[in-house]
Coordinates of C-alpha atoms and ligand atoms in Angstrom, one line a residue:
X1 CA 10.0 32.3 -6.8
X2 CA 10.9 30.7 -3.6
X3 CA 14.9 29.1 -3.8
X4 CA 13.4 25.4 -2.3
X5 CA 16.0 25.5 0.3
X6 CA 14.9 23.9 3.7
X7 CA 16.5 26.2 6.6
X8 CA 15.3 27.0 10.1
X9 CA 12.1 27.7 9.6
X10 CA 11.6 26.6 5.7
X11 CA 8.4 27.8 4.2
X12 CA 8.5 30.9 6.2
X13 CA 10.5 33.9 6.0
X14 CA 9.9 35.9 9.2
X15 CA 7.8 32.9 11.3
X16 CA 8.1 29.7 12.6
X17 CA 4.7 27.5 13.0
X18 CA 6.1 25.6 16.5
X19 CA 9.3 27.1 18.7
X20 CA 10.2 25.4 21.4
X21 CA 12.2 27.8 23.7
X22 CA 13.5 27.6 27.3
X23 CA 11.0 24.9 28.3
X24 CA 8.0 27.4 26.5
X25 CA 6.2 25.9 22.8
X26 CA 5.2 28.9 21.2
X27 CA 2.8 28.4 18.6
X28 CA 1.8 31.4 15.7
X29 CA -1.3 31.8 16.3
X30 CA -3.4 30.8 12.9
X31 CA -6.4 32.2 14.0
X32 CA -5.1 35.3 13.3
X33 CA -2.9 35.3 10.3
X34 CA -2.5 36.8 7.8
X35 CA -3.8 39.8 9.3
X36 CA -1.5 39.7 12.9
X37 CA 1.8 37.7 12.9
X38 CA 1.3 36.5 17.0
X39 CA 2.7 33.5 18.8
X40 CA 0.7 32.0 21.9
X41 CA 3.1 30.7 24.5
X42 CA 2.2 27.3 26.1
X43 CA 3.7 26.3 29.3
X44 CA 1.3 23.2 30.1
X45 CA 0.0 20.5 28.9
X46 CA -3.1 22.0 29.4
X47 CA -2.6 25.1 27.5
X48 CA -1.3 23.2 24.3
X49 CA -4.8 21.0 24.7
X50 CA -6.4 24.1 24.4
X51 CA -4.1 25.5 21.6
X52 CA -5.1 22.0 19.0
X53 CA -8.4 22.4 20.2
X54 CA -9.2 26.2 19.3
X55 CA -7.2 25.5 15.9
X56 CA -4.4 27.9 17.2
X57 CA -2.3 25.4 15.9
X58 CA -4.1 22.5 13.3
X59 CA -2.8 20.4 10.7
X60 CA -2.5 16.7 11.3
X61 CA 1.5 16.6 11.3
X62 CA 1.8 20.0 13.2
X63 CA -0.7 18.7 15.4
X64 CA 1.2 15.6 16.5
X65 CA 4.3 17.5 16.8
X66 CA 2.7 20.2 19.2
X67 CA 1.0 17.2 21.2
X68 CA 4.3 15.5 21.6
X69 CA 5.6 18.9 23.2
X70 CA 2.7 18.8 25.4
X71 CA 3.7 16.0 26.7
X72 CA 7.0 17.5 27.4
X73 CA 5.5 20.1 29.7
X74 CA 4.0 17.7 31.4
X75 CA 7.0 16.4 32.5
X76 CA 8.7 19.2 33.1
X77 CA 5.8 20.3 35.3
X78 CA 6.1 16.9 37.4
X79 CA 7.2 17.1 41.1
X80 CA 9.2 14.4 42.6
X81 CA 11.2 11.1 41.9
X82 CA 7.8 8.1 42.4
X83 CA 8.1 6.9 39.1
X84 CA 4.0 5.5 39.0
X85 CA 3.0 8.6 40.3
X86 CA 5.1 10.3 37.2
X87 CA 3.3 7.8 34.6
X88 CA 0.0 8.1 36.1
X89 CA 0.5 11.8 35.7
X90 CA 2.0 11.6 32.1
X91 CA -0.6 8.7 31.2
X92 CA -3.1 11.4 32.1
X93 CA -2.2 14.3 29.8
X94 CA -1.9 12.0 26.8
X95 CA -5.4 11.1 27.7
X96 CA -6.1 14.9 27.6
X97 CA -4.5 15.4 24.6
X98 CA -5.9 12.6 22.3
X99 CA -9.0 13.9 23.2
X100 CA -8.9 17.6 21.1
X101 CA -9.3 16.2 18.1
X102 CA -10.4 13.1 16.9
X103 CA -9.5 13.0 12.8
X104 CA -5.7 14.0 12.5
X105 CA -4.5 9.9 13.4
X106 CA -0.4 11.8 13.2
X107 CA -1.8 13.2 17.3
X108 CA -2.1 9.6 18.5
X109 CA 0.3 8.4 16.4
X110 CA 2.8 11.4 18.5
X111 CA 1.4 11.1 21.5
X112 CA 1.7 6.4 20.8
X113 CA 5.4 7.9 20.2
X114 CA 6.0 9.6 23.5
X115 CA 3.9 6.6 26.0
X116 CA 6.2 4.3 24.3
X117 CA 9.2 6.6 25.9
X118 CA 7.5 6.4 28.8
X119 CA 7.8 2.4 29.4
X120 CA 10.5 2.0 27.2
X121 CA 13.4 1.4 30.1
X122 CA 11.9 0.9 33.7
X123 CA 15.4 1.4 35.3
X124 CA 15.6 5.1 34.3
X125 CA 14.8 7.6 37.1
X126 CA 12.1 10.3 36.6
X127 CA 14.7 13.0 36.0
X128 CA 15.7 10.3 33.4
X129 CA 12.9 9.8 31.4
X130 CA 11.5 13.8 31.3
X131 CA 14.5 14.0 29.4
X132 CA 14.4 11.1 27.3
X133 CA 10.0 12.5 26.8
X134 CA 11.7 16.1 25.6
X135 CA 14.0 14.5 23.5
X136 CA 11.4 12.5 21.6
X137 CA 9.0 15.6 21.5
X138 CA 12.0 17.7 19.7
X139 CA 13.3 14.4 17.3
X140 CA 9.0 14.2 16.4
X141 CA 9.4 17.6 15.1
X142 CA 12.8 17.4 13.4
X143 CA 12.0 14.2 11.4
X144 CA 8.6 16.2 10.5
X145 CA 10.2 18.6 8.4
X146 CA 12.5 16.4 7.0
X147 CA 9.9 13.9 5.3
X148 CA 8.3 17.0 4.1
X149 CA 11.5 18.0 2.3
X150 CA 11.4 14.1 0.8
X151 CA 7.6 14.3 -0.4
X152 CA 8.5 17.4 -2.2
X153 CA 11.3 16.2 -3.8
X154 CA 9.4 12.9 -4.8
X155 CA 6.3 15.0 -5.8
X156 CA 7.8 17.0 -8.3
X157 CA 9.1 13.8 -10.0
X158 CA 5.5 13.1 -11.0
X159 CA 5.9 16.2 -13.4
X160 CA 9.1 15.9 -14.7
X161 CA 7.4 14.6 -18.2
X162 CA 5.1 17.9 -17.9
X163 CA 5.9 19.7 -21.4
X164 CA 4.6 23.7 -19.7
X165 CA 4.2 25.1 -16.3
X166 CA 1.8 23.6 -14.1
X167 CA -1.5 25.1 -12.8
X168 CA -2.0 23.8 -9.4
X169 CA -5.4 23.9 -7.3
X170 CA -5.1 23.1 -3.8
X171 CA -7.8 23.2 -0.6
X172 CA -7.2 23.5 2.9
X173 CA -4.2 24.5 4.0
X174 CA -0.8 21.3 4.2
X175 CA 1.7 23.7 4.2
X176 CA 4.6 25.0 6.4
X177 CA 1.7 26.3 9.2
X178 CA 0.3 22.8 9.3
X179 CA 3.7 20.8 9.7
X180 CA 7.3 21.7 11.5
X181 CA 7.6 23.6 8.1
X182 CA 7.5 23.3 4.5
X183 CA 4.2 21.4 4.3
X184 CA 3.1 18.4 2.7
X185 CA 1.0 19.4 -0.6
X186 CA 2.7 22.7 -0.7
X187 CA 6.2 20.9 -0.5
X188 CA 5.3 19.3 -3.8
X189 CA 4.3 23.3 -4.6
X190 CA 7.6 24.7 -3.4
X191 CA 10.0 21.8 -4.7
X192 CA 7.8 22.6 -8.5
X193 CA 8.3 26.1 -8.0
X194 CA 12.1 26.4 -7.2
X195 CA 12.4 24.8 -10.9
X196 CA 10.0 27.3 -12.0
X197 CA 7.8 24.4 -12.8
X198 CA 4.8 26.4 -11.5
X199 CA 2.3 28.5 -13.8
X200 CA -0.1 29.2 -10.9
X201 CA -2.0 28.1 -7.6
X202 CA -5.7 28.1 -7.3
X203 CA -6.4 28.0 -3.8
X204 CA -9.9 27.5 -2.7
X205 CA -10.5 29.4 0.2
X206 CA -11.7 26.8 2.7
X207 CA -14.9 27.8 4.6
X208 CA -15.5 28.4 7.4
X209 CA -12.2 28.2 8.7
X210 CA -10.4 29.7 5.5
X211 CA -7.2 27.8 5.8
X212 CA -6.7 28.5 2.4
X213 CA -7.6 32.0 1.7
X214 CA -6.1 33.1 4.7
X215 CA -3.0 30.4 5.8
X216 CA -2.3 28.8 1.9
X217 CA -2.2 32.4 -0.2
X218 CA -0.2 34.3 3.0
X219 CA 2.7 31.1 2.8
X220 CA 2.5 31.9 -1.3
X221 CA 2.7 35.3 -1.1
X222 CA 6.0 34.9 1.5
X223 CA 7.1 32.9 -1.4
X224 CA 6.0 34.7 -4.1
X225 CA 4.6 31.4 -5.4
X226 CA 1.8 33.0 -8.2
X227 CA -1.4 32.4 -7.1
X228 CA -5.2 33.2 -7.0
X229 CA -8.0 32.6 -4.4
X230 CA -11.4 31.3 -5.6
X231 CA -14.8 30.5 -3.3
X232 CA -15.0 26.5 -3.0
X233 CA -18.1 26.8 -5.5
X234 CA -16.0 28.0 -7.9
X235 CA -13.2 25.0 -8.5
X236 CA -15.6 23.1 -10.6
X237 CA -15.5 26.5 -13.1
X238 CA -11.8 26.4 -13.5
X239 CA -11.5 22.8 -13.8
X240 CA -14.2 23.3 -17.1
X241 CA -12.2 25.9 -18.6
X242 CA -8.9 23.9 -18.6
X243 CA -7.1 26.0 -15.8
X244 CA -6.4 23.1 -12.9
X245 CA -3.5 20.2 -14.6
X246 CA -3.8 18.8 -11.0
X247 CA -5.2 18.7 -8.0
X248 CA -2.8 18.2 -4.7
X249 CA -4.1 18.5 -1.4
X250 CA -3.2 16.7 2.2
X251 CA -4.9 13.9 4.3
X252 CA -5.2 14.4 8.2
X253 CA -5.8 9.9 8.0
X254 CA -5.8 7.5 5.3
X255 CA -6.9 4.2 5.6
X256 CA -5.2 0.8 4.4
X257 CA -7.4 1.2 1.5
X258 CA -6.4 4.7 0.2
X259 CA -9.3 6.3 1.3
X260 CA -8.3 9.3 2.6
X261 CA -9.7 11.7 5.3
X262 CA -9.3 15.5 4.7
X263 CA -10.8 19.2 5.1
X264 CA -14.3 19.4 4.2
X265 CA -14.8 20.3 0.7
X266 CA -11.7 17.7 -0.3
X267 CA -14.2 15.0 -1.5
X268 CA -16.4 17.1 -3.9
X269 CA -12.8 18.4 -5.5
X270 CA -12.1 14.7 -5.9
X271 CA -15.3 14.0 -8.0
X272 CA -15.2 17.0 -10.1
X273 CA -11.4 16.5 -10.7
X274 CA -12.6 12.5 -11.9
X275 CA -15.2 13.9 -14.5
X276 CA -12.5 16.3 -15.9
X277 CA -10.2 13.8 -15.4
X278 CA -7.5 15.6 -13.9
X279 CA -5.0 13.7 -11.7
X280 CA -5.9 14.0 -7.8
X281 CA -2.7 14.0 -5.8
X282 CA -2.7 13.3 -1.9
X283 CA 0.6 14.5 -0.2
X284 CA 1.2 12.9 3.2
X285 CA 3.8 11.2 5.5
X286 CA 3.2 7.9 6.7
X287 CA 2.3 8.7 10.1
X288 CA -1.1 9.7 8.3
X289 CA -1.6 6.4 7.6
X290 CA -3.6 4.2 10.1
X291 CA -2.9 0.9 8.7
X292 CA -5.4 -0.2 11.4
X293 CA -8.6 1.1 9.1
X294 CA -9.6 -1.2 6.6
X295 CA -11.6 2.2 5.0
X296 CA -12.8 5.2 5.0
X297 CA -15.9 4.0 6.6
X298 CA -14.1 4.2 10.4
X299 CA -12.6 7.5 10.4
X300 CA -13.6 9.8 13.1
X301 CA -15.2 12.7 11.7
X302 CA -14.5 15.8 13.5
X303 CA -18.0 18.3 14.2
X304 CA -17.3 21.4 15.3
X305 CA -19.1 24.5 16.7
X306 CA -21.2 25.4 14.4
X307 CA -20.3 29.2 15.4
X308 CA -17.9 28.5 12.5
X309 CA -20.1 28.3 9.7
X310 CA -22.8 31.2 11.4
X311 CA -19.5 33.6 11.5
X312 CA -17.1 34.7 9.7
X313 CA -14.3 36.3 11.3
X314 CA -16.3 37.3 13.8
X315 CA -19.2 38.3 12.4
X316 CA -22.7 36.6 12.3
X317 CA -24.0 36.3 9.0
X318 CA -26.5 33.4 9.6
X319 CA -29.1 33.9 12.8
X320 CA -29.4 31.6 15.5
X321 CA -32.7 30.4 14.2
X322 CA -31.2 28.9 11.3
X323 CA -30.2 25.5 11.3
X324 CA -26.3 24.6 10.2
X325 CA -24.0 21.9 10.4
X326 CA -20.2 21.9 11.0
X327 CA -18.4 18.6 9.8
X328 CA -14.4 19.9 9.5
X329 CA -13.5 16.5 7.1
X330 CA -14.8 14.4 4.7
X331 CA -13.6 10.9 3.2
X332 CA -12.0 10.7 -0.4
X333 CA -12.5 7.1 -1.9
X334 CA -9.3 5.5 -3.0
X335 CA -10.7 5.4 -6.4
X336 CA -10.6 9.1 -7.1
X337 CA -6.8 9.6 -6.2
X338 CA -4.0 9.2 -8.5
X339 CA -1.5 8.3 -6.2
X340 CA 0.0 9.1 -2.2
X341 CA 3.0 11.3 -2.6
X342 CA 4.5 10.1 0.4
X343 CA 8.0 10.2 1.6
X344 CA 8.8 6.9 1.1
X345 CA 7.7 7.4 -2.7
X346 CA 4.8 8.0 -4.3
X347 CA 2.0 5.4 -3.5
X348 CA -0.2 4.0 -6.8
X349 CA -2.8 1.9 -6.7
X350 CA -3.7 -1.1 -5.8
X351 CA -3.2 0.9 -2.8
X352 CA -4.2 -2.4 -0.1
X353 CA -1.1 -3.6 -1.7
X354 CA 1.1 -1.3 -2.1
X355 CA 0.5 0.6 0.9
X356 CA 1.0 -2.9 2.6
X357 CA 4.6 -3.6 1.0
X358 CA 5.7 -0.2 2.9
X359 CA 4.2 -1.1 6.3
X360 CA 5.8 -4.8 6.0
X361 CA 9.4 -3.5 5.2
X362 CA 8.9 -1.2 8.3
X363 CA 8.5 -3.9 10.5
Ligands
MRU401 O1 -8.9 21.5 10.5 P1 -7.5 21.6 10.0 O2 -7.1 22.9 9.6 O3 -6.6 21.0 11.1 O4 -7.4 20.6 8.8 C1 -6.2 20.5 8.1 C2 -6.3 19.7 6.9 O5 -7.3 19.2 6.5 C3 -5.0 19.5 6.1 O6 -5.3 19.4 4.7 C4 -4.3 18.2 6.6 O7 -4.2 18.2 8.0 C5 -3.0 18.0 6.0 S1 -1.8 19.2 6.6 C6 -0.3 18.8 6.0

């Protein structure tokens, strides 16, 4: 059982997802896990475009905060003291970095976060502001994990009624490797856990990418969080058979509406979990949500290289002459989720409304 303490690298025993070090983000590489425990160092802009892009790091919040450091080594990498040559420069590797993925909102919402550090006092000097852009990069990713220490702590609330232990199922992977640390759906997981609240995590393993039977059961396992990994096809099975109380996965963007984006494979847990009605639990900061969307309807859905589905781990099981697709998210309708467990409390529906009332007392 893990102790639910948040410390340096919570979630984690032995690594951190981000470390920013001597002017170097170094990022665990999750393409690799859980088979080789490496970190990639980036020391550009550049390089930590590449890094979201290739999925060495993913996961909407860890994705923002690694976007916010590439910004930061953009500064850093900046020659002179002409400040319009400096935003011109910085303007530029924003641009770079919006563009690695396009469904996570929490990267533009970083990367709105630093530009705004960027014209936010026009008497500072360059030297000024590159500190001011490294500052904001490092506060991004130490506000992350503490609004994933609140959504556990306001997630588990939702079970304190619960009579037995809980059996969780989860997809994808919104734990400690896809935020600062701790995660987002596995914070509710830890936060149950540390009470000894948890009977047993189903994790679907996530094709093609496998975020949950490689990322999800290896951050269990560290915890010694009891689990079991099923094929996607299966969750409908265990649902039947009385083995899921609740479903609780993470959103990479959720509209004003509820509707929430996620990994692929999210939506058709949503519907199975409706017929059996088992309560459907989104855990997300919100930074996830883009009050901007009206729905589902206008999220970006990422495509990617369809490589991903023809391989796996490297090795081609469907030829070249067979047609696949790759879509890496799909959109949950607000009606099939219980409520938003959210830092700022958990979200019910109507969620228009009541996602509303937390935007206007922001303001
Ligand atoms: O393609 P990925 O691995 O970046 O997708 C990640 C997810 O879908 C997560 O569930 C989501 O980002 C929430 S992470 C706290």
């Amino acid at each position: 059982m893990g102790n639910g303490n948040i410390s340096r690298c919570p979630g984690m025993s032995r690594v951190c997802t981000l470390l920013w070090k001597k002017s170097v983000l170094k990022l665990i590489d999750q393409r690799k896990l859980p088979f080789k425990e490496v970190y990639v160092s980036c020391k550009s802009a550049d390089s930590v475009a590449k890094a979201i892009k290739d999925m060495v790091v993913r996961g909407a919040p860890a994705i923002g905060v690694a976007a916010g450091y590439g910004v930061a080594l953009a500064a850093l990498k900046f020659r002179g003291e002409d400040k319009e040559k400096f935003a011109d420069y910085i303007n530029e590797n924003i641009r770079l970095l919006s563009g690695t993925r396009p469904t996570a909102v929490n990267l533009f919402w970083a990367l709105d976060r630093m530009k705004k550090i960027l014209t936010s006092d026009k008497n500072l000097e360059v030297s000024k502001i590159k500190i001011k852009l490294i500052e904001e990069a490092e506060e991004i990713g130490k506000q992350d994990l503490e609004i994933n220490w609140k959504i556990g702590q306001n997630g588990k609330k939702i079970f304190d009624k619960a009579t037995g232990k809980i059996k969780i199922l989860t997809h994808c992977n919104a734990g400690a490797l896809a935020t600062s640390g701790y995660g987002t759906a596995l914070a509710v997981i830890r936060s149950l856990d540390a009470e000894g609240k948890v009977a047993n995590v189903i994790v679907d393993e996530t094709r093609p990418f496998l975020q949950g039977a490689r990322l999800t059961a290896w951050e269990l396992h560290q915890e010694e969080i009891p689990f079991f990994i099923i094929s996607d096809n299966m969750a409908g099975y265990f649902m039947s058979i009385g083995e899921v109380d609740t479903v609780l996965v993470g959103a990479d963007r959720i509209a004003s509406n509820g509707d929430a984006a996620n990994k692929i494979g999210t939506l058709s847990l949503s519907i199975l979990a409706r017929y059996y009605r088992i309560p459907f639990y989104i855990a997300a900061p919100i930074s996830t949500v883009d009050i901007k969307i009206e729905s589902g309807d206008n999220i970006p859905i990422e495509y990617r290289d369809k490589k991903e589905v023809r391989e796996v781990l490297g090795k081609i099981i469907i030829p070249e002459y067979m047609a696949v697709e790759n879509p890496a998210f799909d959109v949950t309708p607000a009606e099939n989720i219980t409520a938003i467990i959210t830092e700022e409390g958990v979200i019910y529906p109507p969620y228009k409304k009541n996602i509303g009332k937390i935007f206007k007392s922001k303001r």
